[in-house]
């Protein structure tokens, strides 16, 4: 500053002005996700030395690139504001914020009315899911369904061993969040009754009856004349003391 009088006298004073460098807060982060939403905050600030993050749910951090998990326990989307405040060594500061939407996650739950049985086995699976808009049933044998209520399915087993199927159901929301529920259904091997025997004979008719049944471990024979027997092979004598043929079933 130079000052002077009308007589030509003057004086000068000099002062220094120091302008600190600009600090600018900036970051990137995914802004939409399903609960639990694990997020990574990437700092893009300039000339920053200290950081204070406020995630909008009561949690904070002083890291430069923090991670955070957002949880939405409700049944509707939740939007929070994440804020970053930065400072440099000279005490200058800058703030910025973004909105983050956490969509709720549905809960998938299924309850089969039976978990094991003989084929053909009809299974009804109750849908006890909550918070979902759509459902995909996968029965584990190549079939599927998109029914919203209980799903009914018939399992078959033409093998000689017990087959285990793993049906599952995916419950999803309109926002693309999903949950999966699983079950296990055991279908026992097929059993089929069959036998060979002479079908016509004269009184007294002694017959040898042999079971050709598939996967049988017990046998109960009813000869049709009031007598029964057990075993894979049995012998029975049919009688006819009348004068006409008799049919036994």
PDB file of C-alpha atoms in Angstrom:
ATOM      1  CA  UNK A   1       0.000   0.000   0.000  1.00  0.00           C
ATOM      2  CA  UNK A   2       1.402   3.421  -0.974  1.00  0.00           C
ATOM      3  CA  UNK A   3      -0.035   6.519   0.707  1.00  0.00           C
ATOM      4  CA  UNK A   4       0.819  10.130  -0.082  1.00  0.00           C
ATOM      5  CA  UNK A   5       0.031  13.761   0.851  1.00  0.00           C
ATOM      6  CA  UNK A   6      -0.622  16.889  -1.257  1.00  0.00           C
ATOM      7  CA  UNK A   7       2.907  18.006  -0.530  1.00  0.00           C
ATOM      8  CA  UNK A   8       4.346  14.923  -2.164  1.00  0.00           C
ATOM      9  CA  UNK A   9       5.185  12.918   0.903  1.00  0.00           C
ATOM     10  CA  UNK A  10       4.440   9.225   0.793  1.00  0.00           C
ATOM     11  CA  UNK A  11       4.935   5.978   2.581  1.00  0.00           C
ATOM     12  CA  UNK A  12       4.677   2.333   1.591  1.00  0.00           C
ATOM     13  CA  UNK A  13       3.690  -0.765   3.508  1.00  0.00           C
ATOM     14  CA  UNK A  14       3.887  -4.292   2.140  1.00  0.00           C
ATOM     15  CA  UNK A  15       2.003  -7.387   3.355  1.00  0.00           C
ATOM     16  CA  UNK A  16       2.077 -10.961   2.101  1.00  0.00           C
ATOM     17  CA  UNK A  17      -1.138 -12.861   1.281  1.00  0.00           C
ATOM     18  CA  UNK A  18      -0.919 -16.638   1.212  1.00  0.00           C
ATOM     19  CA  UNK A  19      -3.694 -18.563  -0.580  1.00  0.00           C
ATOM     20  CA  UNK A  20      -3.790 -22.219   0.346  1.00  0.00           C
ATOM     21  CA  UNK A  21      -4.279 -24.832  -2.293  1.00  0.00           C
ATOM     22  CA  UNK A  22      -7.825 -25.891  -3.102  1.00  0.00           C
ATOM     23  CA  UNK A  23      -9.145 -29.103  -1.550  1.00  0.00           C
ATOM     24  CA  UNK A  24     -11.957 -30.871  -3.341  1.00  0.00           C
ATOM     25  CA  UNK A  25     -13.986 -33.800  -1.974  1.00  0.00           C
ATOM     26  CA  UNK A  26     -14.991 -36.466  -4.470  1.00  0.00           C
ATOM     27  CA  UNK A  27     -15.633 -40.221  -4.438  1.00  0.00           C
ATOM     28  CA  UNK A  28     -17.295 -43.026  -6.348  1.00  0.00           C
ATOM     29  CA  UNK A  29     -19.433 -45.851  -4.964  1.00  0.00           C
ATOM     30  CA  UNK A  30     -22.141 -48.192  -6.310  1.00  0.00           C
ATOM     31  CA  UNK A  31     -25.414 -46.454  -5.535  1.00  0.00           C
ATOM     32  CA  UNK A  32     -27.940 -49.303  -5.717  1.00  0.00           C
ATOM     33  CA  UNK A  33     -27.754 -52.792  -4.263  1.00  0.00           C
ATOM     34  CA  UNK A  34     -29.501 -55.581  -2.400  1.00  0.00           C
ATOM     35  CA  UNK A  35     -29.268 -56.034   1.337  1.00  0.00           C
ATOM     36  CA  UNK A  36     -26.783 -56.917   2.715  1.00  0.00           C
ATOM     37  CA  UNK A  37     -25.104 -54.406   0.376  1.00  0.00           C
ATOM     38  CA  UNK A  38     -21.295 -54.522   0.614  1.00  0.00           C
ATOM     39  CA  UNK A  39     -19.915 -51.289  -0.804  1.00  0.00           C
ATOM     40  CA  UNK A  40     -16.404 -50.019  -1.558  1.00  0.00           C
ATOM     41  CA  UNK A  41     -15.903 -46.255  -1.432  1.00  0.00           C
ATOM     42  CA  UNK A  42     -13.160 -45.012  -3.777  1.00  0.00           C
ATOM     43  CA  UNK A  43     -11.705 -41.619  -2.881  1.00  0.00           C
ATOM     44  CA  UNK A  44     -11.086 -39.244  -5.773  1.00  0.00           C
ATOM     45  CA  UNK A  45     -10.498 -36.112  -3.728  1.00  0.00           C
ATOM     46  CA  UNK A  46      -7.646 -33.703  -4.516  1.00  0.00           C
ATOM     47  CA  UNK A  47      -5.214 -32.232  -1.973  1.00  0.00           C
ATOM     48  CA  UNK A  48      -6.918 -34.005   0.928  1.00  0.00           C
ATOM     49  CA  UNK A  49      -5.041 -35.211   3.988  1.00  0.00           C
ATOM     50  CA  UNK A  50      -7.781 -36.295   6.384  1.00  0.00           C
ATOM     51  CA  UNK A  51     -11.137 -37.949   5.752  1.00  0.00           C
ATOM     52  CA  UNK A  52     -14.395 -38.304   7.616  1.00  0.00           C
ATOM     53  CA  UNK A  53     -17.049 -40.536   6.102  1.00  0.00           C
ATOM     54  CA  UNK A  54     -20.642 -40.612   7.348  1.00  0.00           C
ATOM     55  CA  UNK A  55     -22.418 -43.551   5.733  1.00  0.00           C
ATOM     56  CA  UNK A  56     -25.936 -42.388   6.546  1.00  0.00           C
ATOM     57  CA  UNK A  57     -26.817 -45.245   8.885  1.00  0.00           C
ATOM     58  CA  UNK A  58     -24.936 -43.975  11.933  1.00  0.00           C
ATOM     59  CA  UNK A  59     -21.578 -45.517  11.000  1.00  0.00           C
ATOM     60  CA  UNK A  60     -18.449 -43.485  10.207  1.00  0.00           C
ATOM     61  CA  UNK A  61     -14.867 -44.014   9.040  1.00  0.00           C
ATOM     62  CA  UNK A  62     -11.640 -42.028   8.750  1.00  0.00           C
ATOM     63  CA  UNK A  63     -10.029 -44.241   6.118  1.00  0.00           C
ATOM     64  CA  UNK A  64      -9.357 -42.866   2.674  1.00  0.00           C
ATOM     65  CA  UNK A  65     -11.012 -45.802   0.881  1.00  0.00           C
ATOM     66  CA  UNK A  66     -13.343 -47.559   3.320  1.00  0.00           C
ATOM     67  CA  UNK A  67     -15.753 -50.431   2.793  1.00  0.00           C
ATOM     68  CA  UNK A  68     -19.171 -50.627   4.382  1.00  0.00           C
ATOM     69  CA  UNK A  69     -22.088 -53.032   4.585  1.00  0.00           C
ATOM     70  CA  UNK A  70     -25.595 -51.609   4.353  1.00  0.00           C
ATOM     71  CA  UNK A  71     -28.487 -53.651   5.744  1.00  0.00           C
ATOM     72  CA  UNK A  72     -32.163 -53.137   4.988  1.00  0.00           C
ATOM     73  CA  UNK A  73     -34.308 -55.199   7.332  1.00  0.00           C
ATOM     74  CA  UNK A  74     -37.576 -53.819   5.986  1.00  0.00           C
ATOM     75  CA  UNK A  75     -39.719 -54.793   3.040  1.00  0.00           C
ATOM     76  CA  UNK A  76     -39.317 -51.629   0.932  1.00  0.00           C
ATOM     77  CA  UNK A  77     -36.263 -49.902  -0.601  1.00  0.00           C
ATOM     78  CA  UNK A  78     -34.295 -47.622   1.739  1.00  0.00           C
ATOM     79  CA  UNK A  79     -32.318 -44.590   0.527  1.00  0.00           C
ATOM     80  CA  UNK A  80     -29.477 -43.170   2.643  1.00  0.00           C
ATOM     81  CA  UNK A  81     -27.047 -40.304   2.108  1.00  0.00           C
ATOM     82  CA  UNK A  82     -23.322 -41.033   2.319  1.00  0.00           C
ATOM     83  CA  UNK A  83     -21.176 -37.962   2.964  1.00  0.00           C
ATOM     84  CA  UNK A  84     -17.439 -37.306   2.747  1.00  0.00           C
ATOM     85  CA  UNK A  85     -15.706 -34.383   4.489  1.00  0.00           C
ATOM     86  CA  UNK A  86     -12.020 -33.832   3.671  1.00  0.00           C
ATOM     87  CA  UNK A  87      -9.377 -31.417   5.031  1.00  0.00           C
ATOM     88  CA  UNK A  88      -5.847 -30.508   4.056  1.00  0.00           C
ATOM     89  CA  UNK A  89      -2.981 -29.624   6.365  1.00  0.00           C
ATOM     90  CA  UNK A  90      -3.793 -25.930   6.078  1.00  0.00           C
ATOM     91  CA  UNK A  91      -7.300 -26.502   7.450  1.00  0.00           C
ATOM     92  CA  UNK A  92      -9.226 -26.044   4.228  1.00  0.00           C
ATOM     93  CA  UNK A  93     -12.196 -28.370   3.800  1.00  0.00           C
ATOM     94  CA  UNK A  94     -14.669 -29.692   1.274  1.00  0.00           C
ATOM     95  CA  UNK A  95     -17.799 -31.823   1.502  1.00  0.00           C
ATOM     96  CA  UNK A  96     -19.719 -33.995  -0.964  1.00  0.00           C
ATOM     97  CA  UNK A  97     -22.443 -36.610  -0.733  1.00  0.00           C
ATOM     98  CA  UNK A  98     -24.360 -39.195  -2.768  1.00  0.00           C
ATOM     99  CA  UNK A  99     -27.587 -41.122  -2.261  1.00  0.00           C
ATOM    100  CA  UNK A 100     -27.390 -44.884  -1.870  1.00  0.00           C
ATOM    101  CA  UNK A 101     -30.470 -47.119  -2.239  1.00  0.00           C
ATOM    102  CA  UNK A 102     -30.532 -50.447  -0.409  1.00  0.00           C
ATOM    103  CA  UNK A 103     -33.248 -52.762  -1.700  1.00  0.00           C
ATOM    104  CA  UNK A 104     -34.682 -55.313   0.690  1.00  0.00           C
ATOM    105  CA  UNK A 105     -33.832 -58.987   0.338  1.00  0.00           C
ATOM    106  CA  UNK A 106     -36.740 -61.449   0.340  1.00  0.00           C
ATOM    107  CA  UNK A 107     -36.727 -64.506   2.567  1.00  0.00           C
ATOM    108  CA  UNK A 108     -37.302 -67.811   0.763  1.00  0.00           C
ATOM    109  CA  UNK A 109     -38.811 -70.698   2.699  1.00  0.00           C
ATOM    110  CA  UNK A 110     -40.441 -73.916   1.496  1.00  0.00           C
ATOM    111  CA  UNK A 111     -42.069 -76.738   3.453  1.00  0.00           C
ATOM    112  CA  UNK A 112     -42.626 -80.092   1.694  1.00  0.00           C
ATOM    113  CA  UNK A 113     -45.479 -82.163   3.136  1.00  0.00           C
ATOM    114  CA  UNK A 114     -43.239 -85.239   2.919  1.00  0.00           C
ATOM    115  CA  UNK A 115     -39.526 -85.830   2.507  1.00  0.00           C
ATOM    116  CA  UNK A 116     -39.533 -89.494   1.494  1.00  0.00           C
ATOM    117  CA  UNK A 117     -41.862 -92.101   0.028  1.00  0.00           C
ATOM    118  CA  UNK A 118     -42.571 -94.693  -2.618  1.00  0.00           C
ATOM    119  CA  UNK A 119     -42.824 -93.765  -6.247  1.00  0.00           C
ATOM    120  CA  UNK A 120     -44.798 -92.250  -7.776  1.00  0.00           C
ATOM    121  CA  UNK A 121     -44.435 -89.786  -4.891  1.00  0.00           C
ATOM    122  CA  UNK A 122     -46.644 -86.692  -4.939  1.00  0.00           C
ATOM    123  CA  UNK A 123     -45.120 -83.862  -2.936  1.00  0.00           C
ATOM    124  CA  UNK A 124     -46.820 -80.579  -2.080  1.00  0.00           C
ATOM    125  CA  UNK A 125     -44.398 -77.804  -1.128  1.00  0.00           C
ATOM    126  CA  UNK A 126     -45.827 -74.865   0.799  1.00  0.00           C
ATOM    127  CA  UNK A 127     -44.433 -71.426  -0.019  1.00  0.00           C
ATOM    128  CA  UNK A 128     -43.720 -69.601   3.255  1.00  0.00           C
ATOM    129  CA  UNK A 129     -41.541 -66.914   1.684  1.00  0.00           C
ATOM    130  CA  UNK A 130     -41.847 -63.226   2.581  1.00  0.00           C
ATOM    131  CA  UNK A 131     -41.027 -60.004   0.762  1.00  0.00           C
ATOM    132  CA  UNK A 132     -40.905 -61.510  -2.746  1.00  0.00           C
ATOM    133  CA  UNK A 133     -42.668 -60.582  -5.985  1.00  0.00           C
ATOM    134  CA  UNK A 134     -41.929 -63.679  -8.075  1.00  0.00           C
ATOM    135  CA  UNK A 135     -40.990 -67.317  -7.555  1.00  0.00           C
ATOM    136  CA  UNK A 136     -39.149 -69.977  -9.537  1.00  0.00           C
ATOM    137  CA  UNK A 137     -39.496 -73.590  -8.442  1.00  0.00           C
ATOM    138  CA  UNK A 138     -36.868 -76.061  -9.675  1.00  0.00           C
ATOM    139  CA  UNK A 139     -37.861 -79.604  -8.743  1.00  0.00           C
ATOM    140  CA  UNK A 140     -34.504 -81.265  -9.341  1.00  0.00           C
ATOM    141  CA  UNK A 141     -35.687 -83.682 -12.027  1.00  0.00           C
ATOM    142  CA  UNK A 142     -35.702 -81.286 -14.964  1.00  0.00           C
ATOM    143  CA  UNK A 143     -39.136 -79.762 -14.309  1.00  0.00           C
ATOM    144  CA  UNK A 144     -39.823 -76.274 -13.004  1.00  0.00           C
ATOM    145  CA  UNK A 145     -42.714 -73.951 -12.225  1.00  0.00           C
ATOM    146  CA  UNK A 146     -43.379 -70.267 -11.529  1.00  0.00           C
ATOM    147  CA  UNK A 147     -46.480 -70.720  -9.367  1.00  0.00           C
ATOM    148  CA  UNK A 148     -46.685 -68.197  -6.527  1.00  0.00           C
ATOM    149  CA  UNK A 149     -48.448 -70.430  -4.008  1.00  0.00           C
ATOM    150  CA  UNK A 150     -47.786 -74.017  -3.027  1.00  0.00           C
ATOM    151  CA  UNK A 151     -46.149 -76.164  -5.704  1.00  0.00           C
ATOM    152  CA  UNK A 152     -47.211 -79.783  -6.288  1.00  0.00           C
ATOM    153  CA  UNK A 153     -44.966 -82.238  -8.081  1.00  0.00           C
ATOM    154  CA  UNK A 154     -44.883 -85.990  -8.719  1.00  0.00           C
ATOM    155  CA  UNK A 155     -41.505 -87.714  -8.454  1.00  0.00           C
ATOM    156  CA  UNK A 156     -40.841 -91.064 -10.116  1.00  0.00           C
ATOM    157  CA  UNK A 157     -38.097 -93.615  -9.670  1.00  0.00           C
ATOM    158  CA  UNK A 158     -37.714 -96.424 -12.180  1.00  0.00           C
ATOM    159  CA  UNK A 159     -34.292 -97.444 -10.913  1.00  0.00           C
ATOM    160  CA  UNK A 160     -33.280-100.136  -8.455  1.00  0.00           C
ATOM    161  CA  UNK A 161     -31.995 -97.646  -5.891  1.00  0.00           C
ATOM    162  CA  UNK A 162     -33.389 -94.789  -3.826  1.00  0.00           C
ATOM    163  CA  UNK A 163     -33.135 -91.492  -5.672  1.00  0.00           C
ATOM    164  CA  UNK A 164     -32.586 -88.203  -3.836  1.00  0.00           C
ATOM    165  CA  UNK A 165     -33.951 -85.064  -5.457  1.00  0.00           C
ATOM    166  CA  UNK A 166     -32.978 -81.545  -4.381  1.00  0.00           C
ATOM    167  CA  UNK A 167     -35.857 -79.194  -5.177  1.00  0.00           C
ATOM    168  CA  UNK A 168     -35.302 -75.494  -4.542  1.00  0.00           C
ATOM    169  CA  UNK A 169     -37.196 -72.258  -4.910  1.00  0.00           C
ATOM    170  CA  UNK A 170     -35.827 -68.817  -5.819  1.00  0.00           C
ATOM    171  CA  UNK A 171     -37.829 -65.915  -4.385  1.00  0.00           C
ATOM    172  CA  UNK A 172     -37.075 -62.594  -6.087  1.00  0.00           C
ATOM    173  CA  UNK A 173     -38.169 -58.956  -5.966  1.00  0.00           C
ATOM    174  CA  UNK A 174     -38.896 -56.510  -8.752  1.00  0.00           C
ATOM    175  CA  UNK A 175     -35.564 -54.844  -7.922  1.00  0.00           C
ATOM    176  CA  UNK A 176     -33.628 -58.043  -8.687  1.00  0.00           C
ATOM    177  CA  UNK A 177     -32.908 -59.153  -5.114  1.00  0.00           C
ATOM    178  CA  UNK A 178     -33.369 -62.851  -4.378  1.00  0.00           C
ATOM    179  CA  UNK A 179     -33.072 -65.628  -1.839  1.00  0.00           C
ATOM    180  CA  UNK A 180     -33.069 -69.418  -2.327  1.00  0.00           C
ATOM    181  CA  UNK A 181     -34.574 -72.191  -0.208  1.00  0.00           C
ATOM    182  CA  UNK A 182     -33.610 -75.853  -0.602  1.00  0.00           C
ATOM    183  CA  UNK A 183     -35.092 -79.230   0.355  1.00  0.00           C
ATOM    184  CA  UNK A 184     -34.303 -82.918  -0.175  1.00  0.00           C
ATOM    185  CA  UNK A 185     -36.852 -85.529  -1.248  1.00  0.00           C
ATOM    186  CA  UNK A 186     -35.969 -89.237  -1.271  1.00  0.00           C
ATOM    187  CA  UNK A 187     -37.975 -91.431  -3.654  1.00  0.00           C
ATOM    188  CA  UNK A 188     -37.694 -95.135  -2.933  1.00  0.00           C
ATOM    189  CA  UNK A 189     -37.002 -97.609  -5.705  1.00  0.00           C
ATOM    190  CA  UNK A 190     -39.913 -98.952  -7.704  1.00  0.00           C
ATOM    191  CA  UNK A 191     -41.586-102.164  -6.557  1.00  0.00           C
ATOM    192  CA  UNK A 192     -43.739-104.077  -9.022  1.00  0.00           C
ATOM    193  CA  UNK A 193     -45.687-107.253  -8.318  1.00  0.00           C
ATOM    194  CA  UNK A 194     -45.513-110.095 -10.821  1.00  0.00           C
ATOM    195  CA  UNK A 195     -45.635-113.906 -10.669  1.00  0.00           C
ATOM    196  CA  UNK A 196     -45.879-117.028 -12.782  1.00  0.00           C
ATOM    197  CA  UNK A 197     -48.035-120.074 -12.055  1.00  0.00           C
ATOM    198  CA  UNK A 198     -49.966-122.828 -13.898  1.00  0.00           C
ATOM    199  CA  UNK A 199     -53.429-121.448 -14.485  1.00  0.00           C
ATOM    200  CA  UNK A 200     -55.413-124.602 -15.279  1.00  0.00           C
ATOM    201  CA  UNK A 201     -55.390-128.032 -13.667  1.00  0.00           C
ATOM    202  CA  UNK A 202     -57.410-130.964 -12.364  1.00  0.00           C
ATOM    203  CA  UNK A 203     -58.548-131.525  -8.808  1.00  0.00           C
ATOM    204  CA  UNK A 204     -56.553-131.754  -6.619  1.00  0.00           C
ATOM    205  CA  UNK A 205     -54.510-129.024  -8.367  1.00  0.00           C
ATOM    206  CA  UNK A 206     -51.041-128.668  -6.801  1.00  0.00           C
ATOM    207  CA  UNK A 207     -49.436-125.430  -7.995  1.00  0.00           C
ATOM    208  CA  UNK A 208     -45.983-123.928  -7.589  1.00  0.00           C
ATOM    209  CA  UNK A 209     -46.260-120.140  -7.704  1.00  0.00           C
ATOM    210  CA  UNK A 210     -43.072-118.102  -8.186  1.00  0.00           C
ATOM    211  CA  UNK A 211     -42.760-114.366  -7.671  1.00  0.00           C
ATOM    212  CA  UNK A 212     -41.083-112.397 -10.450  1.00  0.00           C
ATOM    213  CA  UNK A 213     -41.664-109.128  -8.634  1.00  0.00           C
ATOM    214  CA  UNK A 214     -39.249-106.207  -8.981  1.00  0.00           C
ATOM    215  CA  UNK A 215     -37.398-105.019  -5.850  1.00  0.00           C
ATOM    216  CA  UNK A 216     -39.668-106.957  -3.476  1.00  0.00           C
ATOM    217  CA  UNK A 217     -38.456-107.982  -0.010  1.00  0.00           C
ATOM    218  CA  UNK A 218     -41.728-109.347   1.368  1.00  0.00           C
ATOM    219  CA  UNK A 219     -44.565-111.315  -0.189  1.00  0.00           C
ATOM    220  CA  UNK A 220     -48.147-112.011   0.837  1.00  0.00           C
ATOM    221  CA  UNK A 221     -50.086-114.454  -1.286  1.00  0.00           C
ATOM    222  CA  UNK A 222     -53.902-114.622  -1.302  1.00  0.00           C
ATOM    223  CA  UNK A 223     -54.909-117.736  -3.213  1.00  0.00           C
ATOM    224  CA  UNK A 224     -58.520-116.705  -3.626  1.00  0.00           C
ATOM    225  CA  UNK A 225     -59.912-119.667  -1.724  1.00  0.00           C
ATOM    226  CA  UNK A 226     -59.496-118.305   1.796  1.00  0.00           C
ATOM    227  CA  UNK A 227     -55.882-119.390   2.204  1.00  0.00           C
ATOM    228  CA  UNK A 228     -52.777-117.183   2.293  1.00  0.00           C
ATOM    229  CA  UNK A 229     -49.035-117.675   2.351  1.00  0.00           C
ATOM    230  CA  UNK A 230     -45.740-115.766   2.455  1.00  0.00           C
ATOM    231  CA  UNK A 231     -42.427-116.130   0.663  1.00  0.00           C
ATOM    232  CA  UNK A 232     -41.051-115.538  -2.796  1.00  0.00           C
ATOM    233  CA  UNK A 233     -42.125-119.014  -3.942  1.00  0.00           C
ATOM    234  CA  UNK A 234     -45.075-120.920  -2.563  1.00  0.00           C
ATOM    235  CA  UNK A 235     -46.944-124.195  -3.158  1.00  0.00           C
ATOM    236  CA  UNK A 236     -50.702-124.446  -2.920  1.00  0.00           C
ATOM    237  CA  UNK A 237     -53.316-127.119  -3.558  1.00  0.00           C
ATOM    238  CA  UNK A 238     -56.619-126.042  -5.093  1.00  0.00           C
ATOM    239  CA  UNK A 239     -59.678-128.261  -4.616  1.00  0.00           C
ATOM    240  CA  UNK A 240     -62.886-128.646  -6.543  1.00  0.00           C
ATOM    241  CA  UNK A 241     -65.286-131.262  -5.265  1.00  0.00           C
ATOM    242  CA  UNK A 242     -68.138-130.065  -7.433  1.00  0.00           C
ATOM    243  CA  UNK A 243     -69.126-130.935 -10.942  1.00  0.00           C
ATOM    244  CA  UNK A 244     -68.279-127.581 -12.581  1.00  0.00           C
ATOM    245  CA  UNK A 245     -64.953-125.727 -13.041  1.00  0.00           C
ATOM    246  CA  UNK A 246     -64.094-123.086 -10.419  1.00  0.00           C
ATOM    247  CA  UNK A 247     -62.155-119.914 -11.084  1.00  0.00           C
ATOM    248  CA  UNK A 248     -59.942-118.596  -8.258  1.00  0.00           C
ATOM    249  CA  UNK A 249     -58.552-115.041  -8.245  1.00  0.00           C
TER     250      UNK A 249
END
